[in-house]
Amino acid sequence: MNKLLVLLFTFIIGYVSTSNIQAQTKKKIEIEYAGKLTIDEENYPGAKILTRDDSQQVQINHQGTNMWCDKAIHYGKENFVEAYGNVILKQGDTINMTSKYVEYSGITELAFASGDVVLKDPNSTISSDTLYFDRLKQQAFYKSGGTVVKDSSGTITSKIGRYYMDIKKYQFVEDVVLVNDSTTINSNFFDFYSDTGHAYLFGPSTITTPESKTYCEKGFYDTENKVGYAVKKSRINYDNRIIEGDSLYFDNNKSFASATNNIKVTDTINNSIIKGHYAEVFKEKDSVFITKRALAITIQENDSIYMHADKIMVTGKPDNRIINAYYNAKIFKTDISGKADSIYSNQKTGITRLINIPRFSPGDKFSTKRKPILWNFENQMTGDTIHLISNSETEKIDSLLVFNNAFIISQDTISKTGYNQINGMRLVGLFNDENQMRQVDITKNAQSIFYARNDKQELIGIDKAKSGSISMLFNNGDIEEYTRFNQVDGNLYPESKYPENEKILKGFDWREEERPLSVEDLFRDDPPLELPIIKGLEDYVPQEDFVDNDMLERVKKADANDKANNKSHSTKASRNLPTKPKDKSALLKLPNKKSKPQKKSIK
């Protein structure tokens, strides 16, 4: 019985010892083929020098990874190899690396390649003068310039590059440039996923196409589908238009962009600006749609024009821009302001139309209030449709046309209780060089009420009349003189004898409380606006050190093994380790975070 136990114990010990030896052997670098073996203890102590023959190269294997070369120096005890000449390294059917030189440690499983290095996997190709390949972590790294090619996405160059093979992610730093058939991207911090072609940009970055140039400091771009968005200091330049906003989405296939929150669209040719909180821009159609506190500004040397509405649409080529403002539209200039359901403005012809959209029934109680209206100094003018005609070169208002139900009112400047009034079918007004109403002609069924005063501004009486037409001259907003044509009747009444119920004409509607007196007043009737919260993109996470604590432990073990197994006590595994690159994250004003790379998702 005791003999049987001894034999069984001996068998177990032998089996375990054999298993450990086999496990250690598995981790050893193995020479599969060599044409010639040379020993040179003087120059290469403890090494075997292997060279190819005419039939094939030297073949080396380590745990399923094969390497071929013209010459190899194998340090068996150190578990280290140097490969020279036409080196090929293959890992399964996924990784294929070629170079002039490779050194590899079976302990650290780190390969250092130099000289025309090219690493290929099914998704992309890396080229560099030097490259580090960590087989254990499945990562590749270069720090002195490299190029990555992905057929459908283009070519990417950078000073520093890191490839995480398990998640197909590249992380590029410093002087990053992506170029394909129609797009050039420049950035200093650029994350790229080779399986999808998705790119994430951080820090000052530009995306340039023949049709546009996009700038941002945080953005996403799909290099396959040519769409993306930007969420920090975003700006798109479409030749003659510049779009800015908190968040920009763009489709470079259609030359289309949409923007959200704090938007500004600048027309560099016509010197105009559109603002709002949601916009869509179609470059090919020369159109801009904007809403949510929409404001169109025509910048002039002396006095800019401001137009506000629920929605604003700008269309037409640069030499024929047309602005359409829909619903609750208002216009403001220091010397003239207006309000209508809709406003149309042609920047080429200088015509601005204030239009009533017939959305309500004739009996609607708001129908009178919704008539288009203009204010010019002391005068209020209303009608079914109003045309304001300006000289685009001199930036002066030339004339005014009011169609159907024309009505002009000015408050008596002395009494402040009476109103000068004229109405008729049609009104034609002319302006002087100071954009003040100088002459007004009202035709067809003209009626009038005037507070007549003498040179001392004493009230003479109240004049009421009917005529075919009336012509008036104004001076600084006051009536200087008036002429009636084809008068039907008329009387001048002392104020005390004038009937109180006849002091206003039919259709009278004094709307001074609606008058915008500033740009801020244009938004007075707007409902409260709550801007949407933009989630955007995750913050940039700087590269973790390629030579991290885990790798340092592996190198430490390899160096200890080297010292124990060679007389010179030289350390081969650590001699070409990359030094830590200078941290560039300060350029982004971000903390130097340390975290494992994760795939990003579009928010």
Coordinates of C-alpha atoms in Angstrom, one line a residue:
M1 CA 0.0 0.0 0.0
N2 CA 2.8 2.4 0.9
K3 CA 4.6 1.6 -2.3
L4 CA 1.5 2.3 -4.3
L5 CA 1.1 5.8 -2.6
V6 CA 4.7 6.6 -3.3
L7 CA 4.3 5.6 -7.0
L8 CA 1.1 7.7 -7.3
F9 CA 2.8 10.7 -5.6
T10 CA 5.8 10.4 -7.9
F11 CA 3.5 10.3 -10.9
I12 CA 1.6 13.4 -9.9
I13 CA 4.9 15.3 -9.2
G14 CA 6.2 14.3 -12.6
Y15 CA 3.0 15.3 -14.4
V16 CA 2.9 18.7 -12.7
S17 CA 6.6 19.3 -13.5
T18 CA 6.1 18.3 -17.1
S19 CA 3.1 20.6 -17.4
N20 CA 5.0 23.6 -16.0
I21 CA 7.9 22.9 -18.3
Q22 CA 5.4 22.8 -21.3
A23 CA 3.8 26.0 -20.1
Q24 CA 7.1 27.7 -20.0
T25 CA 8.1 26.2 -23.3
K26 CA 4.9 27.7 -24.8
K27 CA 6.0 31.2 -23.8
K28 CA 9.4 30.7 -25.4
I29 CA 10.2 32.1 -28.8
E30 CA 10.5 29.2 -31.2
I31 CA 12.6 29.0 -34.4
E32 CA 10.5 27.2 -37.0
Y33 CA 13.0 27.5 -39.9
A34 CA 16.5 28.8 -40.6
G35 CA 18.7 28.3 -43.5
K36 CA 21.9 28.8 -41.6
L37 CA 22.9 28.8 -37.9
T38 CA 26.0 30.8 -36.7
I39 CA 27.4 31.3 -33.2
D40 CA 29.4 34.5 -32.5
E41 CA 30.0 34.7 -28.8
E42 CA 32.4 37.7 -29.1
N43 CA 29.8 40.0 -30.7
Y44 CA 26.6 38.3 -29.7
P45 CA 27.2 36.4 -26.5
G46 CA 24.5 33.8 -25.8
A47 CA 22.8 34.3 -29.1
K48 CA 22.1 32.2 -32.2
I49 CA 22.5 34.0 -35.5
L50 CA 20.0 32.7 -38.0
T51 CA 20.0 33.5 -41.7
R52 CA 17.8 32.6 -44.6
D53 CA 18.7 30.4 -47.5
D54 CA 17.6 30.6 -51.2
S55 CA 14.4 28.7 -50.6
Q56 CA 12.8 30.8 -47.8
Q57 CA 13.3 33.3 -44.9
V58 CA 13.9 32.6 -41.3
Q59 CA 10.6 31.8 -39.6
I60 CA 9.9 32.5 -35.9
N61 CA 6.9 31.7 -33.8
H62 CA 5.6 32.9 -30.5
Q63 CA 2.2 31.8 -29.2
G64 CA 0.5 31.8 -32.6
T65 CA 2.2 34.9 -34.0
N66 CA 4.6 34.2 -36.8
M67 CA 7.5 36.3 -38.0
W68 CA 9.7 36.0 -41.2
C69 CA 13.0 37.8 -41.8
D70 CA 16.3 37.5 -43.7
K71 CA 18.3 37.4 -40.5
A72 CA 17.5 36.9 -36.9
I73 CA 19.6 37.1 -33.7
H74 CA 17.9 34.9 -31.1
Y75 CA 18.7 35.2 -27.4
G76 CA 17.1 32.0 -26.1
K77 CA 17.7 32.5 -22.4
E78 CA 16.5 36.1 -22.5
N79 CA 13.5 35.0 -24.7
F80 CA 14.3 37.9 -27.1
V81 CA 14.8 38.2 -30.8
E82 CA 16.1 40.8 -33.3
A83 CA 14.8 40.4 -36.8
Y84 CA 16.5 42.1 -39.8
G85 CA 15.6 42.6 -43.5
N86 CA 12.1 42.3 -45.1
V87 CA 10.5 41.5 -41.8
I88 CA 7.0 40.2 -41.8
L89 CA 4.9 39.7 -38.6
K90 CA 1.5 38.0 -38.8
Q91 CA -1.0 37.5 -36.1
G92 CA -3.8 35.2 -37.3
D93 CA -5.6 36.6 -40.3
T94 CA -6.1 40.0 -38.8
I95 CA -2.7 41.7 -38.3
N96 CA 0.1 41.9 -40.9
M97 CA 3.1 44.1 -40.2
T98 CA 6.1 44.6 -42.5
S99 CA 9.3 46.6 -41.7
K100 CA 13.1 46.6 -42.0
Y101 CA 13.7 45.7 -38.4
V102 CA 11.8 44.2 -35.4
E103 CA 12.8 43.4 -31.9
Y104 CA 10.5 41.3 -29.8
S105 CA 10.4 40.0 -26.2
G106 CA 8.6 36.8 -25.5
I107 CA 8.2 38.0 -21.9
T108 CA 6.8 41.5 -22.4
E109 CA 5.1 40.5 -25.7
L110 CA 6.1 44.0 -27.0
A111 CA 7.4 44.4 -30.5
F112 CA 9.4 47.4 -31.6
A113 CA 9.5 47.9 -35.4
S114 CA 11.5 50.5 -37.4
G115 CA 12.2 51.3 -41.0
D116 CA 9.2 51.7 -43.4
V117 CA 6.8 50.1 -41.0
V118 CA 3.4 49.1 -42.4
L119 CA 0.7 47.5 -40.2
K120 CA -2.5 46.3 -41.8
D121 CA -5.7 44.9 -40.4
P122 CA -9.0 44.4 -42.2
N123 CA -10.2 48.0 -41.6
S124 CA -7.1 50.1 -42.0
T125 CA -3.4 50.5 -42.7
I126 CA -0.8 52.2 -40.5
S127 CA 2.5 53.5 -41.9
S128 CA 5.3 55.0 -39.8
D129 CA 9.1 55.0 -39.4
T130 CA 8.8 53.4 -36.0
L131 CA 5.9 51.5 -34.4
Y132 CA 5.3 49.8 -31.1
F133 CA 2.9 46.8 -31.0
D134 CA 1.7 45.4 -27.7
R135 CA 0.4 41.9 -28.4
L136 CA -0.9 41.5 -24.9
K137 CA -3.2 44.6 -25.0
Q138 CA -3.6 44.5 -28.8
Q139 CA -2.5 48.1 -29.2
A140 CA -0.2 49.9 -31.7
F141 CA 1.5 53.2 -31.0
Y142 CA 3.7 55.7 -32.8
K143 CA 5.1 59.0 -31.6
S144 CA 7.2 60.4 -34.4
G145 CA 4.7 60.8 -37.1
G146 CA 2.5 58.3 -38.9
T147 CA -0.2 57.7 -41.6
V148 CA -3.4 55.7 -41.4
V149 CA -5.3 54.8 -44.6
K150 CA -8.9 53.6 -44.6
D151 CA -10.1 53.3 -48.2
S152 CA -13.6 54.7 -47.8
S153 CA -12.7 57.4 -45.2
G154 CA -9.4 58.7 -46.5
T155 CA -5.8 59.2 -45.2
I156 CA -5.0 60.4 -41.7
T157 CA -1.6 61.8 -40.7
S158 CA -0.6 62.8 -37.2
K159 CA 2.5 63.2 -35.0
I160 CA 1.2 60.8 -32.3
G161 CA -1.1 57.9 -32.9
R162 CA -2.6 55.0 -30.9
Y163 CA -4.7 52.1 -32.2
Y164 CA -6.9 50.1 -29.9
M165 CA -7.5 47.0 -32.0
D166 CA -10.2 45.4 -29.9
I167 CA -12.6 48.3 -30.4
K168 CA -11.1 49.5 -33.8
K169 CA -10.4 52.9 -32.3
Y170 CA -7.6 55.3 -33.3
Q171 CA -6.6 58.2 -31.0
F172 CA -4.5 60.9 -32.8
V173 CA -2.8 63.8 -31.2
E174 CA -1.0 66.9 -32.7
D175 CA -1.1 68.1 -36.3
V176 CA -3.9 65.7 -37.3
V177 CA -5.0 65.9 -40.9
L178 CA -7.6 63.7 -42.6
V179 CA -7.8 63.9 -46.4
N180 CA -10.2 62.1 -48.8
D181 CA -11.6 62.8 -52.2
S182 CA -13.7 65.8 -51.1
T183 CA -12.9 66.6 -47.4
T184 CA -10.0 67.8 -45.4
I185 CA -10.1 67.7 -41.6
N186 CA -7.5 69.5 -39.4
S187 CA -7.4 69.0 -35.6
N188 CA -5.0 68.4 -32.7
F189 CA -7.2 65.8 -30.9
F190 CA -9.0 63.4 -33.1
D191 CA -10.6 60.1 -32.2
F192 CA -11.5 57.8 -35.1
Y193 CA -13.3 54.4 -35.4
S194 CA -12.1 52.5 -38.4
D195 CA -15.0 50.1 -38.6
T196 CA -17.6 52.9 -38.9
G197 CA -15.6 55.8 -40.2
H198 CA -16.8 58.0 -37.3
A199 CA -14.6 60.8 -36.1
Y200 CA -14.6 62.9 -33.0
L201 CA -12.8 66.3 -33.0
F202 CA -11.6 68.2 -29.9
G203 CA -9.9 71.6 -29.7
P204 CA -9.7 74.0 -32.6
S205 CA -10.7 71.9 -35.7
T206 CA -11.8 72.5 -39.3
I207 CA -13.7 70.4 -41.8
T208 CA -13.2 71.8 -45.3
T209 CA -15.0 70.8 -48.5
P210 CA -15.3 72.5 -51.9
E211 CA -18.6 74.0 -50.7
S212 CA -18.0 74.9 -47.1
K213 CA -15.6 75.2 -44.2
T214 CA -16.8 74.1 -40.7
Y215 CA -15.0 75.2 -37.5
C216 CA -15.6 73.8 -34.0
E217 CA -13.8 73.0 -30.8
K218 CA -15.9 69.8 -30.2
G219 CA -17.6 67.9 -33.0
F220 CA -18.5 64.7 -34.7
Y221 CA -18.1 63.7 -38.4
D222 CA -19.2 60.6 -40.2
T223 CA -16.5 60.3 -42.9
E224 CA -18.5 57.6 -44.7
N225 CA -21.8 59.5 -45.0
K226 CA -20.3 63.0 -44.9
V227 CA -22.6 64.3 -42.1
G228 CA -21.8 65.6 -38.7
Y229 CA -22.4 68.1 -36.0
A230 CA -20.5 70.6 -33.9
V231 CA -21.3 71.8 -30.4
K232 CA -18.6 74.2 -29.2
K233 CA -17.8 77.6 -30.9
S234 CA -19.4 76.2 -34.0
R235 CA -19.3 78.0 -37.3
I236 CA -19.9 77.0 -41.0
N237 CA -18.8 79.2 -43.9
Y238 CA -20.8 78.7 -47.1
D239 CA -19.0 81.1 -49.4
N240 CA -21.2 84.2 -48.8
R241 CA -22.9 83.0 -45.6
I242 CA -21.5 82.3 -42.1
I243 CA -23.6 80.2 -39.8
E244 CA -22.9 80.2 -36.0
G245 CA -24.8 78.6 -33.2
D246 CA -24.5 76.5 -30.0
S247 CA -25.1 73.3 -32.0
L248 CA -24.8 72.8 -35.7
Y249 CA -25.8 69.8 -37.8
F250 CA -24.5 69.6 -41.3
D251 CA -24.9 67.3 -44.4
N252 CA -22.1 67.9 -46.9
N253 CA -23.8 65.8 -49.5
K254 CA -26.6 68.4 -49.7
S255 CA -24.8 71.5 -48.5
F256 CA -27.4 71.7 -45.8
A257 CA -27.0 72.8 -42.2
S258 CA -29.4 73.2 -39.3
A259 CA -28.6 75.1 -36.1
T260 CA -30.0 75.3 -32.6
N261 CA -29.7 78.0 -29.9
N262 CA -28.1 81.4 -30.2
I263 CA -27.9 81.4 -34.0
K264 CA -26.4 84.0 -36.2
V265 CA -26.4 83.8 -40.0
T266 CA -24.3 86.5 -41.6
D267 CA -24.7 87.5 -45.3
T268 CA -21.3 88.8 -46.2
I269 CA -22.3 90.2 -49.6
N270 CA -25.5 92.0 -48.6
N271 CA -24.2 93.0 -45.2
S272 CA -27.1 91.5 -43.3
I273 CA -27.5 89.3 -40.3
I274 CA -30.3 86.9 -39.2
K275 CA -30.6 85.7 -35.6
G276 CA -32.8 83.2 -33.9
H277 CA -32.7 79.9 -32.0
Y278 CA -33.5 77.4 -34.8
A279 CA -32.4 77.6 -38.4
E280 CA -32.1 75.6 -41.6
V281 CA -29.7 76.6 -44.4
F282 CA -29.8 75.2 -47.9
K283 CA -26.7 76.5 -49.8
E284 CA -27.7 75.1 -53.2
K285 CA -31.2 76.7 -52.9
D286 CA -29.8 79.9 -51.5
S287 CA -32.3 79.8 -48.7
V288 CA -32.3 80.3 -45.0
F289 CA -35.3 79.5 -42.7
I290 CA -35.1 80.7 -39.1
T291 CA -37.6 80.7 -36.2
K292 CA -37.7 81.1 -32.4
R293 CA -37.1 84.8 -31.8
A294 CA -36.2 85.3 -35.5
L295 CA -34.6 88.6 -36.3
A296 CA -33.3 89.9 -39.7
I297 CA -30.9 92.9 -39.6
T298 CA -30.0 94.9 -42.7
I299 CA -26.9 96.8 -41.7
Q300 CA -26.7 100.3 -43.1
E301 CA -24.1 103.0 -42.5
N302 CA -26.5 105.4 -40.9
D303 CA -29.4 103.3 -39.5
S304 CA -29.9 99.6 -39.7
I305 CA -33.3 98.0 -40.3
Y306 CA -34.6 95.2 -38.0
M307 CA -37.3 92.8 -38.9
H308 CA -38.9 90.2 -36.5
A309 CA -41.5 87.5 -37.0
D310 CA -42.4 84.0 -35.8
K311 CA -40.7 82.7 -38.9
I312 CA -38.3 84.3 -41.4
M313 CA -37.3 82.9 -44.8
V314 CA -34.5 84.4 -46.9
T315 CA -34.2 83.2 -50.5
G316 CA -32.6 84.2 -53.8
K317 CA -29.1 84.7 -55.1
P318 CA -26.8 87.3 -53.4
D319 CA -27.8 90.0 -55.9
N320 CA -31.5 89.3 -55.5
R321 CA -32.1 88.5 -51.8
I322 CA -35.8 88.3 -50.7
I323 CA -36.9 88.2 -47.1
N324 CA -40.3 86.8 -46.1
A325 CA -41.4 87.3 -42.5
Y326 CA -44.5 85.3 -41.4
Y327 CA -46.9 85.9 -38.6
N328 CA -46.8 88.7 -36.1
A329 CA -44.2 90.4 -38.3
K330 CA -42.7 93.8 -37.2
I331 CA -40.1 96.2 -38.6
F332 CA -38.1 98.8 -36.8
K333 CA -35.9 101.7 -37.9
T334 CA -35.3 104.8 -35.8
D335 CA -37.4 106.9 -38.2
I336 CA -40.0 104.3 -39.3
S337 CA -41.6 101.2 -37.8
G338 CA -44.3 98.8 -38.8
K339 CA -46.4 95.8 -38.1
A340 CA -48.3 93.3 -40.2
D341 CA -49.3 89.6 -40.4
S342 CA -46.5 89.2 -43.0
I343 CA -43.7 91.3 -44.4
Y344 CA -42.0 90.9 -47.7
S345 CA -38.7 92.7 -48.6
N346 CA -36.8 92.6 -51.8
Q347 CA -33.3 93.9 -51.2
K348 CA -32.6 94.5 -54.9
T349 CA -35.7 96.5 -55.8
G350 CA -36.0 98.1 -52.3
I351 CA -39.7 97.2 -52.0
T352 CA -41.0 96.2 -48.6
R353 CA -44.6 94.9 -48.5
L354 CA -46.7 94.7 -45.3
I355 CA -49.5 92.2 -46.0
N356 CA -52.5 90.9 -44.1
I357 CA -52.9 87.1 -44.5
P358 CA -56.7 86.4 -44.6
R359 CA -56.8 83.7 -41.9
F360 CA -59.7 85.2 -40.1
S361 CA -63.3 85.8 -41.1
P362 CA -64.4 89.3 -41.9
G363 CA -66.4 89.5 -38.7
D364 CA -63.5 88.5 -36.5
K365 CA -63.1 90.9 -33.6
F366 CA -59.3 91.1 -34.2
S367 CA -59.6 91.9 -38.0
T368 CA -59.1 95.7 -37.5
K369 CA -56.2 95.2 -35.2
R370 CA -54.5 93.0 -37.8
K371 CA -54.4 95.6 -40.5
P372 CA -50.8 96.4 -41.6
I373 CA -49.6 99.6 -40.0
L374 CA -46.6 102.0 -40.3
W375 CA -45.4 104.7 -38.0
N376 CA -43.3 107.6 -39.3
F377 CA -42.5 110.2 -36.7
E378 CA -45.9 111.6 -35.7
N379 CA -47.9 109.8 -38.4
Q380 CA -49.7 106.4 -38.2
M381 CA -50.7 104.8 -41.5
T382 CA -52.9 101.7 -42.0
G383 CA -54.4 99.9 -45.0
D384 CA -55.1 96.5 -46.4
T385 CA -51.7 96.4 -48.0
I386 CA -48.7 98.7 -47.5
H387 CA -45.7 99.1 -49.9
L388 CA -42.6 100.9 -48.7
I389 CA -40.2 101.7 -51.4
S390 CA -36.5 102.5 -50.6
N391 CA -33.4 103.4 -52.6
S392 CA -30.9 100.6 -51.9
E393 CA -28.0 102.7 -52.9
T394 CA -28.7 105.8 -50.8
E395 CA -30.4 103.9 -48.0
K396 CA -33.2 106.4 -48.1
I397 CA -37.0 105.8 -48.0
D398 CA -38.4 107.1 -51.3
S399 CA -42.2 106.6 -51.2
L400 CA -45.1 104.8 -49.6
L401 CA -48.2 103.2 -51.2
V402 CA -51.3 102.1 -49.2
F403 CA -53.9 100.0 -51.1
N404 CA -57.5 99.9 -50.0
N405 CA -58.9 101.4 -46.8
A406 CA -56.0 103.9 -46.5
F407 CA -56.0 105.7 -43.2
I408 CA -53.5 108.3 -41.8
I409 CA -53.7 109.6 -38.3
S410 CA -51.6 112.1 -36.3
Q411 CA -52.3 113.3 -32.8
D412 CA -52.9 117.0 -32.4
T413 CA -49.7 118.1 -30.8
I414 CA -51.2 120.8 -28.6
S415 CA -54.4 119.3 -27.2
K416 CA -53.2 115.7 -27.1
T417 CA -56.9 114.7 -27.1
G418 CA -57.7 115.3 -30.8
Y419 CA -56.5 113.5 -33.9
N420 CA -55.9 114.7 -37.5
Q421 CA -57.4 112.1 -39.8
I422 CA -57.6 111.3 -43.5
N423 CA -59.0 108.2 -45.1
G424 CA -59.7 107.0 -48.6
M425 CA -59.2 104.1 -51.0
R426 CA -55.5 104.7 -51.8
L427 CA -52.6 106.6 -50.3
V428 CA -49.3 107.7 -52.0
G429 CA -46.7 109.2 -49.7
L430 CA -43.3 110.8 -50.5
F431 CA -40.4 111.2 -48.1
N432 CA -37.7 113.9 -47.8
D433 CA -33.9 113.3 -47.4
E434 CA -34.4 112.9 -43.6
N435 CA -36.9 110.0 -44.2
Q436 CA -39.7 112.2 -42.9
M437 CA -43.1 112.1 -44.6
R438 CA -43.2 115.2 -46.8
Q439 CA -46.3 114.8 -49.1
V440 CA -49.3 112.6 -48.9
D441 CA -52.0 112.2 -51.5
I442 CA -55.2 110.2 -50.8
T443 CA -57.5 109.4 -53.7
K444 CA -61.1 108.1 -54.1
N445 CA -63.7 109.0 -51.4
A446 CA -61.3 111.0 -49.3
Q447 CA -62.5 112.2 -45.9
S448 CA -60.6 114.3 -43.4
I449 CA -60.7 115.9 -40.0
F450 CA -58.1 118.6 -39.2
Y451 CA -57.4 120.6 -36.1
A452 CA -56.8 124.0 -37.7
R453 CA -54.4 126.3 -35.8
N454 CA -53.0 129.8 -36.5
D455 CA -49.4 130.9 -36.5
K456 CA -49.5 131.1 -32.7
Q457 CA -50.7 127.5 -32.5
E458 CA -54.1 128.6 -31.3
L459 CA -57.0 126.4 -32.3
I460 CA -59.2 128.0 -34.9
G461 CA -61.6 125.1 -35.3
I462 CA -62.1 121.5 -36.4
D463 CA -62.3 121.1 -40.1
K464 CA -64.3 118.1 -41.5
A465 CA -64.8 117.5 -45.2
K466 CA -65.4 115.0 -48.0
S467 CA -63.7 115.2 -51.4
G468 CA -62.5 113.1 -54.4
S469 CA -58.9 113.4 -53.2
I470 CA -56.7 115.3 -50.8
S471 CA -53.1 116.4 -51.0
M472 CA -51.1 117.4 -47.9
L473 CA -47.6 118.8 -47.2
F474 CA -46.0 118.0 -43.8
N475 CA -43.2 119.8 -42.0
N476 CA -41.5 117.9 -39.1
G477 CA -44.6 115.8 -38.7
D478 CA -47.1 118.7 -38.6
I479 CA -49.5 119.5 -41.5
E480 CA -48.1 122.5 -43.3
E481 CA -50.9 122.8 -45.9
Y482 CA -53.5 120.7 -47.6
T483 CA -55.6 120.9 -50.7
R484 CA -58.9 119.2 -51.5
F485 CA -60.0 118.2 -55.0
N486 CA -63.6 117.7 -56.1
Q487 CA -64.8 118.6 -52.6
V488 CA -68.3 117.4 -51.8
D489 CA -68.9 119.2 -48.5
G490 CA -66.9 120.6 -45.7
N491 CA -67.1 122.9 -42.7
L492 CA -64.9 124.5 -40.1
Y493 CA -66.5 124.2 -36.7
P494 CA -65.5 125.9 -33.4
E495 CA -64.4 123.2 -31.0
S496 CA -67.2 123.9 -28.7
K497 CA -69.8 123.3 -31.4
Y498 CA -68.2 120.2 -32.9
P499 CA -70.2 117.0 -32.2
E500 CA -68.2 114.7 -29.9
N501 CA -69.4 111.6 -31.7
E502 CA -68.0 112.9 -35.0
K503 CA -64.5 113.6 -33.9
I504 CA -63.3 110.3 -35.4
L505 CA -63.8 108.9 -38.9
K506 CA -65.2 105.4 -39.5
G507 CA -62.4 102.9 -39.2
F508 CA -60.4 105.0 -36.8
D509 CA -58.0 102.9 -34.7
W510 CA -55.2 104.6 -32.8
R511 CA -52.6 102.0 -32.1
E512 CA -49.7 103.9 -30.5
E513 CA -49.4 101.3 -27.7
E514 CA -48.3 98.7 -30.4
R515 CA -45.6 100.9 -31.8
P516 CA -42.0 99.5 -31.4
L517 CA -39.7 102.2 -30.1
S518 CA -36.6 100.0 -29.9
V519 CA -35.3 96.6 -31.1
E520 CA -36.3 95.1 -27.8
D521 CA -39.9 96.2 -28.4
L522 CA -40.1 93.9 -31.4
F523 CA -40.2 90.9 -29.0
R524 CA -42.6 92.4 -26.6
D525 CA -45.6 90.2 -27.6
D526 CA -43.6 87.0 -27.9
P527 CA -44.4 84.2 -25.5
P528 CA -41.6 83.1 -23.0
L529 CA -38.9 81.1 -24.8
E530 CA -37.2 78.1 -23.1
L531 CA -34.2 76.9 -25.1
P532 CA -33.6 73.2 -25.3
I533 CA -30.7 71.7 -23.4
I534 CA -28.0 70.5 -25.8
K535 CA -26.4 67.3 -24.5
G536 CA -23.7 67.2 -27.1
L537 CA -20.6 65.1 -26.9
E538 CA -18.6 63.7 -24.0
D539 CA -15.5 65.6 -23.0
Y540 CA -12.1 64.6 -24.5
V541 CA -10.3 61.9 -22.6
P542 CA -6.5 62.2 -23.1
Q543 CA -4.5 59.1 -24.1
E544 CA -3.5 56.9 -21.2
D545 CA 0.2 56.1 -21.2
F546 CA 1.2 53.4 -23.6
V547 CA 3.9 52.4 -21.2
D548 CA 1.6 51.9 -18.2
N549 CA 2.2 50.2 -14.9
D550 CA 1.2 46.8 -16.4
M551 CA 3.8 47.1 -19.2
L552 CA 6.5 48.4 -16.7
E553 CA 5.9 45.2 -14.6
R554 CA 6.4 43.1 -17.7
V555 CA 9.6 45.0 -18.7
K556 CA 10.9 44.7 -15.1
K557 CA 10.5 40.9 -15.2
A558 CA 12.2 40.8 -18.6
D559 CA 15.1 43.0 -17.5
A560 CA 15.6 40.8 -14.4
N561 CA 15.7 37.7 -16.6
D562 CA 18.2 39.4 -18.9
K563 CA 20.6 40.3 -16.1
A564 CA 20.4 36.8 -14.7
N565 CA 21.1 35.1 -18.1
N566 CA 23.9 37.2 -19.7
K567 CA 27.4 38.2 -18.5
S568 CA 27.1 41.9 -19.5
H569 CA 23.9 42.2 -17.5
S570 CA 22.4 44.3 -20.4
T571 CA 18.7 44.8 -20.6
K572 CA 17.2 44.3 -24.0
A573 CA 13.4 44.6 -23.3
S574 CA 13.6 48.2 -22.0
R575 CA 16.1 49.7 -24.4
N576 CA 13.6 51.0 -27.0
L577 CA 10.7 51.8 -24.8
P578 CA 8.9 55.0 -25.8
T579 CA 9.3 58.0 -23.6
K580 CA 6.2 59.6 -22.3
P581 CA 5.0 62.2 -24.9
K582 CA 4.4 65.7 -23.8
D583 CA 0.8 66.1 -22.6
K584 CA -1.2 68.3 -24.9
S585 CA -4.5 68.2 -23.0
A586 CA -3.7 71.7 -21.5
L587 CA -4.6 73.1 -24.9
L588 CA -8.1 72.0 -24.3
K589 CA -8.2 73.3 -20.7
L590 CA -9.2 69.8 -19.6
P591 CA -7.9 67.7 -16.7
N592 CA -5.5 65.0 -17.6
K593 CA -8.0 62.1 -17.0
K594 CA -6.9 58.5 -16.9
S595 CA -9.6 56.1 -18.1
K596 CA -9.9 53.2 -20.5
P597 CA -11.0 54.2 -24.0
Q598 CA -14.7 53.5 -24.7
K599 CA -16.7 53.7 -27.8
K600 CA -18.6 57.0 -28.1
S601 CA -22.2 57.3 -29.1
I602 CA -23.9 60.3 -30.7
K603 CA -26.2 62.2 -28.3

